Coordinates of C-alpha atoms in Angstrom, one line a residue:
X109 CA 30.8 -2.8 -10.1
X110 CA 30.1 0.0 -8.7
X111 CA 27.3 2.0 -7.3
X112 CA 25.5 5.0 -7.2
X113 CA 23.5 6.5 -4.4
X114 CA 21.1 9.7 -6.0
X115 CA 19.5 11.7 -3.8
X116 CA 17.5 14.7 -6.0
X117 CA 16.1 17.0 -3.7
X118 CA 11.9 18.7 -5.5
X119 CA 9.8 17.2 -7.4
X120 CA 10.8 14.5 -10.7
X121 CA 9.4 13.7 -13.9
X122 CA 7.8 10.4 -12.2
X123 CA 5.3 12.6 -9.9
X124 CA 3.1 13.2 -13.0
X125 CA 3.7 9.2 -13.5
X126 CA 2.7 8.4 -10.6
X127 CA -0.5 11.0 -10.2
X128 CA -1.7 9.2 -13.5
X129 CA -1.5 5.5 -12.2
X130 CA -3.0 6.6 -8.9
X131 CA -1.0 4.3 -7.7
X132 CA -4.2 2.1 -7.7
X133 CA -4.1 1.7 -4.1
X134 CA -4.1 3.5 -1.3
X135 CA -2.9 2.3 2.5
X136 CA -5.5 1.6 5.2
X137 CA -7.5 0.4 2.2
X138 CA -8.4 -2.6 0.8
X139 CA -6.1 -3.6 -1.8
X140 CA -7.7 -3.8 -5.4
X141 CA -8.7 -7.1 -6.3
X142 CA -6.9 -7.5 -10.0
X143 CA -4.1 -9.4 -11.0
X144 CA -0.4 -7.4 -10.8
X145 CA 1.6 -7.4 -14.3
X146 CA 4.6 -8.4 -13.1
X147 CA 8.2 -7.0 -14.1
X148 CA 10.9 -9.3 -14.7
X149 CA 13.9 -7.9 -13.2
X150 CA 15.9 -7.7 -16.4
X151 CA 13.3 -5.1 -17.1
X152 CA 13.8 -3.0 -14.0
X153 CA 14.8 0.0 -15.1
X154 CA 11.4 0.9 -17.0
X155 CA 9.4 0.0 -14.1
X156 CA 7.2 2.4 -13.2
X157 CA 7.7 3.5 -9.5
X158 CA 10.8 1.6 -8.9
X159 CA 13.7 3.7 -7.9
X160 CA 16.0 1.4 -9.3
X161 CA 18.2 1.1 -12.1
X162 CA 21.2 -0.4 -13.4
X163 CA 23.7 -0.5 -16.9
X164 CA 25.8 -3.7 -17.5
X165 CA 28.0 -1.6 -15.1
X166 CA 26.4 0.5 -12.3
X167 CA 23.9 0.5 -10.5
X168 CA 21.9 3.1 -9.0
X169 CA 19.1 4.3 -6.8
X170 CA 16.7 7.4 -8.1
X171 CA 14.6 9.5 -6.3
X172 CA 13.5 12.5 -5.7
X173 CA 14.5 12.6 -1.6
X174 CA 13.6 15.6 0.8
X175 CA 17.0 17.1 1.0
X176 CA 16.9 17.2 5.0
X177 CA 17.1 13.0 4.7
X178 CA 20.7 11.5 5.2
X179 CA 22.7 9.0 3.4
X180 CA 22.3 6.5 6.1
X181 CA 18.3 7.1 6.5
X182 CA 18.1 6.9 2.2
X183 CA 19.6 3.1 2.6
X184 CA 16.3 2.5 5.8
X185 CA 14.4 4.0 3.1
X186 CA 15.5 2.2 -0.2
X187 CA 15.0 -1.5 2.4
X188 CA 13.0 -3.3 -0.1
X189 CA 11.5 -6.4 2.1
X190 CA 14.4 -6.7 4.5
X191 CA 14.4 -3.6 6.7
X192 CA 14.8 -5.7 9.5
X193 CA 18.3 -7.3 8.3
X194 CA 19.3 -3.6 7.7
X195 CA 18.1 -2.2 11.3
X196 CA 19.6 -5.6 12.2
X197 CA 23.0 -4.4 10.9
X198 CA 23.0 -0.9 11.9
X199 CA 22.1 -1.9 15.7
X200 CA 24.0 -5.3 16.4
X201 CA 21.5 -6.6 17.6
X202 CA 18.3 -8.8 16.5
X203 CA 15.2 -6.9 15.5
X204 CA 11.8 -9.2 16.4
X205 CA 8.3 -8.1 15.5
X206 CA 5.6 -8.0 17.8
X207 CA 1.9 -7.9 16.4
X208 CA -0.3 -5.0 17.7
X209 CA -3.6 -6.2 15.6
X210 CA -4.2 -7.8 12.4
X211 CA -8.1 -7.9 10.9
X212 CA -8.9 -10.4 8.3
X213 CA -11.0 -11.2 5.7
X214 CA -11.9 -13.7 3.3
X215 CA -13.4 -12.8 -0.5
X216 CA -15.6 -15.1 -1.8
X217 CA -16.0 -13.3 -5.0
X218 CA -15.2 -9.9 -6.5
X219 CA -18.5 -8.5 -6.2
X220 CA -19.6 -10.0 -2.2
X221 CA -18.2 -7.9 0.2
X222 CA -15.1 -9.0 2.6
X223 CA -16.9 -11.1 5.0
X224 CA -14.0 -10.8 8.5
X225 CA -12.6 -13.7 8.6
X226 CA -11.4 -15.9 11.8
X227 CA -8.5 -18.2 12.2
X228 CA -7.7 -20.6 12.3
X229 CA -10.0 -22.0 9.2
X230 CA -7.8 -24.9 7.5
X231 CA -11.7 -24.4 5.2
X232 CA -10.4 -20.8 3.6
X233 CA -6.7 -20.9 3.3
X234 CA -7.2 -24.5 0.7
X235 CA -9.4 -22.1 -0.8
X236 CA -8.0 -18.9 -1.7
X237 CA -7.7 -17.8 -5.2
X238 CA -7.2 -14.8 -7.4
X239 CA -11.1 -14.8 -7.2
X240 CA -11.4 -15.5 -3.9
X241 CA -8.3 -13.3 -1.8
X242 CA -8.2 -13.0 1.2
X243 CA -6.5 -9.4 2.7
X244 CA -5.3 -8.4 6.1
X245 CA -5.1 -5.6 7.6
X246 CA -1.9 -5.4 9.9
X247 CA -0.1 -3.1 12.5
X248 CA 3.7 -4.0 14.3
X249 CA 5.9 -3.0 15.8
X250 CA 9.9 -3.8 14.6
X251 CA 11.9 -3.6 18.4
X252 CA 15.5 -3.8 19.6
X253 CA 16.3 -4.1 22.6
X254 CA 12.6 -4.1 23.7
X255 CA 12.6 -1.0 21.9
X256 CA 10.3 0.3 19.1
X257 CA 12.3 1.2 15.8
X258 CA 9.8 1.2 13.5
X259 CA 6.1 1.2 13.2
X260 CA 4.3 -0.5 10.9
X261 CA 1.2 -0.4 8.8
X262 CA 0.2 -2.4 6.1
X263 CA -2.4 -4.3 3.7
X264 CA -1.9 -7.8 2.3
X265 CA -3.6 -9.1 -0.3
X266 CA -2.9 -13.1 -1.0
X267 CA -4.8 -15.2 -3.4
X268 CA -3.0 -18.6 -3.4
X269 CA -3.1 -21.3 -0.8
X270 CA 0.6 -22.0 -0.4
X271 CA 1.5 -18.1 1.0
X272 CA -1.6 -18.4 2.8
X273 CA -0.7 -21.0 5.3
X274 CA 2.9 -19.7 5.6
X275 CA 1.4 -16.1 6.6
X276 CA -1.6 -16.3 8.4
X277 CA -1.5 -20.2 9.5
X278 CA 2.8 -20.4 10.2
X279 CA 2.6 -16.2 11.3
X280 CA 5.4 -15.5 9.3
X281 CA 6.0 -11.9 9.4
X282 CA 6.1 -9.9 5.7
X283 CA 9.7 -10.0 4.8
X284 CA 10.4 -13.3 6.2
X285 CA 7.9 -14.7 3.3
X286 CA 9.8 -13.6 0.9
X287 CA 13.2 -14.7 2.3
X288 CA 11.1 -17.7 2.9
X289 CA 9.6 -18.6 -0.7
X290 CA 13.0 -17.6 -1.9
X291 CA 12.2 -14.6 -3.7
X292 CA 13.0 -10.6 -4.0
X293 CA 10.0 -8.5 -4.4
X294 CA 8.7 -5.2 -6.7
X295 CA 9.8 -2.6 -5.3
X296 CA 7.7 1.1 -5.0
X297 CA 8.9 3.8 -2.5
X298 CA 5.7 5.6 -3.0
X299 CA 6.6 8.4 -0.5
X300 CA 8.5 9.8 1.8
X301 CA 8.6 12.6 4.5
X302 CA 9.4 13.9 7.5
X303 CA 7.2 14.9 10.7
X304 CA 3.7 13.8 10.6
X305 CA 2.3 11.6 7.7
X306 CA 0.5 13.1 4.8
X307 CA -0.9 12.4 1.8
X308 CA -0.9 15.3 0.5
X309 CA 2.4 14.8 -1.5
X310 CA 2.5 12.0 -3.8
X311 CA 6.0 11.8 -3.8
X312 CA 7.8 13.7 -1.3
X313 CA 7.2 16.0 1.6
X314 CA 8.7 17.5 4.7
X315 CA 6.4 20.1 6.7
X316 CA 8.1 23.4 8.1
X317 CA 7.7 21.9 11.5
X318 CA 9.3 18.5 10.5
X319 CA 12.7 19.5 10.4
X320 CA 14.8 19.5 13.5
X321 CA 16.7 15.8 13.6
X322 CA 14.3 14.9 16.2
X323 CA 11.5 14.7 13.8
X324 CA 10.6 11.1 13.3
X325 CA 10.7 10.0 9.7
X326 CA 8.1 7.9 7.1
X327 CA 7.7 6.1 4.3
X328 CA 5.3 4.5 1.8
X329 CA 5.5 2.2 -0.6
X330 CA 4.5 -1.3 -2.1
X331 CA 6.2 -5.2 -2.2
X332 CA 4.9 -7.9 -4.7
X333 CA 5.0 -11.3 -5.4
X334 CA 3.2 -13.5 -7.6
X335 CA -0.5 -13.8 -5.3
X336 CA 1.5 -11.9 -2.1
X337 CA 1.2 -7.7 -2.5
X338 CA 1.5 -5.4 0.6
X339 CA 1.0 -2.2 0.9
X340 CA 3.5 0.0 3.8
X341 CA 3.4 3.1 5.8
X342 CA 6.0 2.2 8.1
X343 CA 7.2 5.0 10.6
X344 CA 11.1 5.5 12.4
X345 CA 9.7 7.2 15.4
X346 CA 13.0 9.7 15.8
X347 CA 15.9 11.3 12.9
X348 CA 17.7 10.7 16.1
X349 CA 18.0 6.9 16.1
X350 CA 20.2 7.1 12.6
X351 CA 22.4 9.2 14.6
X352 CA 23.1 7.8 17.9
X353 CA 22.5 4.6 17.1
X354 CA 23.6 2.3 20.4
X355 CA 23.0 5.7 22.1
X356 CA 19.7 6.4 21.3
X357 CA 18.7 3.0 21.8
X358 CA 19.9 2.2 25.1
X359 CA 19.3 5.8 26.8
X360 CA 17.5 8.0 24.4
X361 CA 20.5 10.4 24.4
X362 CA 22.4 11.7 21.7
X363 CA 26.3 12.9 22.4
X364 CA 26.3 16.5 20.9
X365 CA 29.6 14.8 19.4
X366 CA 27.2 13.0 17.3
X367 CA 25.5 15.5 15.5

């Protein structure tokens, strides 16, 4: 099977489609209390927002990347719920999740405002449903050798007791929840940028003062399986990380020979 990784600087036809959908939610807010329609894997090439397509003999990852983004950075930005695995392979070291904060809310009904939920709360976990979901806003650091290699801020919407127990009680992280359930999530890459995080561009963003190799890199995306939906912002602290690897990890310096 051939693998094609397509870099498409600039604006594509996907922009108008995504703008028309308005993505149904924005990062930092609550995820709407509506059921999603899930696209079967075999129809992925027709899935609005999907960057993955395939035929019987070809696989393609296609997105209007900022022209400065490198091939290795595109690999990390394309990770669909398995960024820890990708970064662990890159650094050849374990990646751990450290929680910065989490705020959990229970929605008694679609008409009622969300109420803060203190955990543990077995009754609330047992009663979660599509009509009465639980949402959580959270931020975590992905760390390698005690150094933060990515900051992930997310809004998670849960509509089944089994997944609520796994995520909120057993404390599985987002990626590990998909792995534990044995399900590959649907993936929509919403936007990618260099430098300060912005909502200005619906697909890709690169400001004039963010062109240096040490600018931070970020992406916004969605992951979902039935009863578990996530809107995520990930920020990589420095693009030097993808150039220097262990040199950057251990001393923050990247030899000139690697540039």
